[in-house]
PDB file of C-alpha atoms in Angstrom:
ATOM      1  CA  PHE A  48      80.753 113.009  72.629  1.00 70.00           C
ATOM      2  CA  LYS A  49      84.461 111.889  73.172  1.00 82.00           C
ATOM      3  CA  HIS A  50      86.778 109.889  72.260  1.00 80.00           C
ATOM      4  CA  LYS A  51      89.371 108.055  74.620  1.00 86.00           C
ATOM      5  CA  VAL A  52      92.496 107.327  73.148  1.00 87.00           C
ATOM      6  CA  ASP A  53      95.179 104.861  75.147  1.00 89.00           C
ATOM      7  CA  ASP A  54      98.745 105.864  74.073  1.00 89.00           C
ATOM      8  CA  GLY A  55      99.762 102.690  75.805  1.00 94.00           C
ATOM      9  CA  LEU A  56      97.957 100.557  74.360  1.00 95.00           C
ATOM     10  CA  GLU A  57     100.840  99.148  71.184  1.00 96.00           C
ATOM     11  CA  LEU A  58     103.051  98.883  73.987  1.00 97.00           C
ATOM     12  CA  ARG A  59     101.141  96.638  75.966  1.00 97.00           C
ATOM     13  CA  LYS A  60     100.025  94.670  73.131  1.00 97.00           C
ATOM     14  CA  ALA A  61     103.337  94.248  72.387  1.00 97.00           C
ATOM     15  CA  ALA A  62     104.615  93.427  75.998  1.00 97.00           C
ATOM     16  CA  PHE A  63     101.932  90.322  76.097  1.00 98.00           C
ATOM     17  CA  GLU A  64     103.344  89.201  72.723  1.00 97.00           C
ATOM     18  CA  CYS A  65     106.630  89.160  73.739  1.00 97.00           C
ATOM     19  CA  MET A  66     105.601  86.810  76.749  1.00 97.00           C
ATOM     20  CA  TYR A  67     103.450  84.728  74.184  1.00 97.00           C
ATOM     21  CA  THR A  68     106.950  84.226  72.100  1.00 97.00           C
ATOM     22  CA  LEU A  69     108.777  83.850  75.596  1.00 96.00           C
ATOM     23  CA  LEU A  70     106.266  80.860  76.717  1.00 94.00           C
ATOM     24  CA  GLU A  71     107.078  79.532  73.656  1.00 93.00           C
ATOM     25  CA  THR A  72     110.327  79.675  73.248  1.00 95.00           C
ATOM     26  CA  THR A  73     112.049  80.013  76.606  1.00 93.00           C
ATOM     27  CA  PHE A  74     109.106  78.319  78.828  1.00 90.00           C
ATOM     28  CA  ASP A  75     112.372  76.604  80.776  1.00 92.00           C
ATOM     29  CA  ARG A  76     113.576  79.930  82.147  1.00 95.00           C
ATOM     30  CA  LEU A  77     110.640  81.403  82.992  1.00 95.00           C
ATOM     31  CA  ASP A  78     109.839  82.918  86.644  1.00 95.00           C
ATOM     32  CA  LEU A  79     105.856  80.994  85.919  1.00 95.00           C
ATOM     33  CA  SER A  80     104.688  82.475  89.226  1.00 94.00           C
ATOM     34  CA  GLN A  81     105.627  86.356  87.580  1.00 96.00           C
ATOM     35  CA  PHE A  82     104.139  84.934  84.348  1.00 97.00           C
ATOM     36  CA  VAL A  83     101.104  84.058  85.847  1.00 96.00           C
ATOM     37  CA  HIS A  84     100.683  87.151  87.430  1.00 96.00           C
ATOM     38  CA  HIS A  85     101.315  89.295  84.684  1.00 97.00           C
ATOM     39  CA  LEU A  86      98.432  87.145  82.928  1.00 97.00           C
ATOM     40  CA  ALA A  87      96.253  88.034  85.282  1.00 97.00           C
ATOM     41  CA  ASP A  88      96.995  91.805  85.027  1.00 97.00           C
ATOM     42  CA  GLY A  89      96.695  90.968  81.320  1.00 98.00           C
ATOM     43  CA  LEU A  90      93.520  89.516  81.886  1.00 98.00           C
ATOM     44  CA  LYS A  91      92.330  92.737  83.191  1.00 97.00           C
ATOM     45  CA  ASP A  92      93.086  94.626  79.911  1.00 97.00           C
ATOM     46  CA  HIS A  93      91.713  95.805  76.491  1.00 95.00           C
ATOM     47  CA  TYR A  94      90.379  92.932  74.370  1.00 95.00           C
ATOM     48  CA  ASP A  95      93.209  91.867  72.377  1.00 96.00           C
ATOM     49  CA  ILE A  96      95.440  91.485  75.551  1.00 97.00           C
ATOM     50  CA  LYS A  97      92.625  89.380  77.191  1.00 98.00           C
ATOM     51  CA  MET A  98      92.148  87.377  74.171  1.00 98.00           C
ATOM     52  CA  MET A  99      96.178  86.878  73.818  1.00 97.00           C
ATOM     53  CA  CYS A 100      95.936  85.954  77.868  1.00 98.00           C
ATOM     54  CA  HIS A 101      93.214  83.098  77.040  1.00 98.00           C
ATOM     55  CA  LEU A 102      95.691  81.752  74.899  1.00 97.00           C
ATOM     56  CA  MET A 103      98.991  81.555  77.035  1.00 98.00           C
ATOM     57  CA  LEU A 104      96.295  79.984  79.877  1.00 98.00           C
ATOM     58  CA  ILE A 105      95.607  77.669  77.458  1.00 97.00           C
ATOM     59  CA  ARG A 106      98.861  76.901  76.679  1.00 96.00           C
ATOM     60  CA  LEU A 107     100.226  77.209  80.870  1.00 96.00           C
ATOM     61  CA  THR A 108      98.102  74.036  81.328  1.00 96.00           C
ATOM     62  CA  HIS A 109      99.438  71.976  79.347  1.00 94.00           C
ATOM     63  CA  TYR A 110     103.770  73.554  79.871  1.00 92.00           C
ATOM     64  CA  ALA A 111     102.537  74.268  83.609  1.00 93.00           C
ATOM     65  CA  PRO A 112     100.024  73.039  85.184  1.00 95.00           C
ATOM     66  CA  ALA A 113     101.552  73.109  89.027  1.00 94.00           C
ATOM     67  CA  ALA A 114     102.492  76.834  88.250  1.00 93.00           C
ATOM     68  CA  LEU A 115      99.157  77.745  87.116  1.00 95.00           C
ATOM     69  CA  LEU A 116      97.482  76.165  89.860  1.00 95.00           C
ATOM     70  CA  GLU A 117      99.684  77.649  92.587  1.00 95.00           C
ATOM     71  CA  GLY A 118      98.288  80.960  90.722  1.00 95.00           C
ATOM     72  CA  LEU A 119      94.626  80.517  90.113  1.00 95.00           C
ATOM     73  CA  GLY A 120      93.255  82.637  93.448  1.00 94.00           C
ATOM     74  CA  GLY A 121      94.433  85.889  91.016  1.00 96.00           C
ATOM     75  CA  LEU A 122      92.949  84.334  88.014  1.00 97.00           C
ATOM     76  CA  VAL A 123      89.133  84.114  88.965  1.00 97.00           C
ATOM     77  CA  GLU A 124      88.092  87.679  89.586  1.00 97.00           C
ATOM     78  CA  PRO A 125      89.393  89.283  85.938  1.00 98.00           C
ATOM     79  CA  LEU A 126      87.986  85.893  84.346  1.00 98.00           C
ATOM     80  CA  ARG A 127      85.059  86.434  86.545  1.00 98.00           C
ATOM     81  CA  ALA A 128      84.914  90.303  85.056  1.00 97.00           C
ATOM     82  CA  THR A 129      85.191  89.104  81.097  1.00 97.00           C
ATOM     83  CA  VAL A 130      82.489  86.173  81.637  1.00 98.00           C
ATOM     84  CA  THR A 131      80.330  88.731  83.048  1.00 97.00           C
ATOM     85  CA  THR A 132      80.722  91.454  81.109  1.00 95.00           C
ATOM     86  CA  LYS A 133      77.030  92.750  79.680  1.00 93.00           C
ATOM     87  CA  VAL A 134      77.482  95.129  76.423  1.00 92.00           C
ATOM     88  CA  GLN A 135      75.125  98.642  76.503  1.00 90.00           C
ATOM     89  CA  ASP A 136      71.603  98.620  75.437  1.00 89.00           C
ATOM     90  CA  THR A 137      72.900 100.422  72.189  1.00 89.00           C
ATOM     91  CA  ALA A 138      75.606  98.549  71.495  1.00 89.00           C
ATOM     92  CA  VAL A 139      75.734  97.865  67.620  1.00 93.00           C
ATOM     93  CA  LYS A 140      76.155  94.106  66.200  1.00 94.00           C
ATOM     94  CA  GLN A 141      79.656  94.278  66.029  1.00 95.00           C
ATOM     95  CA  GLN A 142      80.276  95.031  69.836  1.00 94.00           C
ATOM     96  CA  VAL A 143      77.947  92.465  71.083  1.00 94.00           C
ATOM     97  CA  GLU A 144      79.396  90.152  68.557  1.00 96.00           C
ATOM     98  CA  ARG A 145      83.150  90.680  69.891  1.00 96.00           C
ATOM     99  CA  ASN A 146      81.741  90.794  73.690  1.00 96.00           C
ATOM    100  CA  GLN A 147      80.442  87.345  72.839  1.00 97.00           C
ATOM    101  CA  GLU A 148      83.872  85.745  71.509  1.00 97.00           C
ATOM    102  CA  MET A 149      85.525  87.779  73.839  1.00 97.00           C
ATOM    103  CA  ILE A 150      83.421  85.118  77.055  1.00 97.00           C
ATOM    104  CA  ARG A 151      83.621  82.168  74.824  1.00 97.00           C
ATOM    105  CA  SER A 152      87.550  82.507  74.704  1.00 98.00           C
ATOM    106  CA  ALA A 153      87.042  83.435  78.571  1.00 98.00           C
ATOM    107  CA  LEU A 154      84.833  79.674  78.780  1.00 98.00           C
ATOM    108  CA  ARG A 155      87.487  78.181  76.286  1.00 97.00           C
ATOM    109  CA  ALA A 156      90.746  79.243  79.266  1.00 98.00           C
ATOM    110  CA  ILE A 157      88.395  78.151  81.899  1.00 98.00           C
ATOM    111  CA  VAL A 158      87.601  74.536  80.446  1.00 97.00           C
ATOM    112  CA  SER A 159      91.318  73.940  79.963  1.00 97.00           C
ATOM    113  CA  ILE A 160      91.843  74.866  83.335  1.00 97.00           C
ATOM    114  CA  GLU A 161      89.223  73.153  84.777  1.00 96.00           C
ATOM    115  CA  LYS A 162      90.742  69.678  83.479  1.00 95.00           C
ATOM    116  CA  LEU A 163      94.120  70.230  85.515  1.00 96.00           C
ATOM    117  CA  PRO A 164      94.379  67.338  88.248  1.00 94.00           C
ATOM    118  CA  ASN A 165      93.191  69.008  91.768  1.00 92.00           C
ATOM    119  CA  VAL A 166      92.140  72.466  90.654  1.00 95.00           C
ATOM    120  CA  ASP A 167      88.617  71.992  92.631  1.00 91.00           C
ATOM    121  CA  THR A 168      90.649  72.341  95.497  1.00 92.00           C
ATOM    122  CA  THR A 169      91.361  75.898  95.261  1.00 92.00           C
ATOM    123  CA  ALA A 170      88.050  77.114  97.075  1.00 94.00           C
ATOM    124  CA  LYS A 171      88.000  80.453  95.040  1.00 96.00           C
ATOM    125  CA  TRP A 172      88.228  79.023  91.852  1.00 97.00           C
ATOM    126  CA  ASP A 173      85.523  76.141  92.771  1.00 95.00           C
ATOM    127  CA  GLU A 174      83.194  78.982  93.755  1.00 96.00           C
ATOM    128  CA  PHE A 175      83.639  80.694  90.774  1.00 97.00           C
ATOM    129  CA  ILE A 176      83.258  77.699  88.506  1.00 97.00           C
ATOM    130  CA  LYS A 177      80.127  76.611  90.334  1.00 96.00           C
ATOM    131  CA  GLY A 178      78.357  80.313  91.049  1.00 96.00           C
ATOM    132  CA  THR A 179      79.343  81.859  87.793  1.00 96.00           C
ATOM    133  CA  VAL A 180      80.064  79.668  84.640  1.00 96.00           C
ATOM    134  CA  LYS A 181      77.338  76.792  85.382  1.00 96.00           C
ATOM    135  CA  ALA A 182      74.904  78.834  86.154  1.00 95.00           C
ATOM    136  CA  PRO A 183      72.837  80.855  84.548  1.00 93.00           C
ATOM    137  CA  PRO A 184      72.975  82.949  81.922  1.00 93.00           C
ATOM    138  CA  LEU A 185      76.438  81.435  81.180  1.00 96.00           C
ATOM    139  CA  LEU A 186      75.986  77.373  81.660  1.00 96.00           C
ATOM    140  CA  GLU A 187      74.540  76.957  78.033  1.00 96.00           C
ATOM    141  CA  THR A 188      77.724  78.772  76.780  1.00 96.00           C
ATOM    142  CA  TYR A 189      79.921  76.921  78.428  1.00 96.00           C
ATOM    143  CA  GLN A 190      78.153  73.787  77.954  1.00 96.00           C
ATOM    144  CA  ASN A 191      78.718  74.788  73.894  1.00 96.00           C
ATOM    145  CA  VAL A 192      82.625  75.370  74.290  1.00 96.00           C
ATOM    146  CA  LEU A 193      82.714  72.051  76.098  1.00 95.00           C
ATOM    147  CA  ALA A 194      81.036  69.969  73.548  1.00 94.00           C
ATOM    148  CA  GLU A 195      83.295  72.073  71.315  1.00 94.00           C
ATOM    149  CA  ASP A 196      86.384  71.462  72.780  1.00 91.00           C
ATOM    150  CA  ALA A 197      85.538  67.520  73.522  1.00 88.00           C
ATOM    151  CA  SER A 198      84.993  67.353  69.824  1.00 86.00           C
ATOM    152  CA  GLN A 199      88.156  68.998  68.832  1.00 83.00           C
ATOM    153  CA  HIS A 200      89.626  66.298  71.335  1.00 72.00           C
ATOM    154  CA  SER A 201      87.995  63.436  69.551  1.00 68.00           C
ATOM    155  CA  GLN A 202      89.277  64.438  66.036  1.00 68.00           C
ATOM    156  CA  GLN A 203      92.141  65.135  67.285  1.00 65.00           C
ATOM    157  CA  ASP A 204      92.546  61.334  68.266  1.00 60.00           C
ATOM    158  CA  LEU A 205      91.584  59.674  65.079  1.00 59.00           C
ATOM    159  CA  MET A 206      94.138  61.881  63.285  1.00 59.00           C
ATOM    160  CA  ASP A 207      97.023  60.575  66.098  1.00 62.00           C
ATOM    161  CA  MET A 208      95.768  56.900  65.144  1.00 56.00           C
ATOM    162  CA  SER A 209      95.848  57.227  61.406  1.00 53.00           C
TER     163      SER A 209
END
């Protein structure tokens, strides 16, 4: 029985939390191509960092769609690795649920990116969507996330009208 300790995890979490804050507060002063590059690195990291990166991707679809489209090729493989992650057969229920939530979080980011105009012009992204996301076994989960997203937007539209 071995236990790995990641001494740098807390520091990396803090760094990505700073990136999130910078995105919210000083967006206009960021080098967005570098920002997206570092997000791609975060998508290969620990569970907590991946979840934060998914939130930042969703934000970027609203703040800087052009910069996101420019760096989209670098995001494909980390996102593919996340959504195709399988837990071991010996995993406990908590590990299984955590993995499912990470996949759903990645799919929420993917749904937001999919809404961008001209996203299908990136061949690598288009292949990823058609070959991985919109194919079994992910297809059903992807459709559920799409339905949740559509219902959230319709509820938000109703609130905006009142």
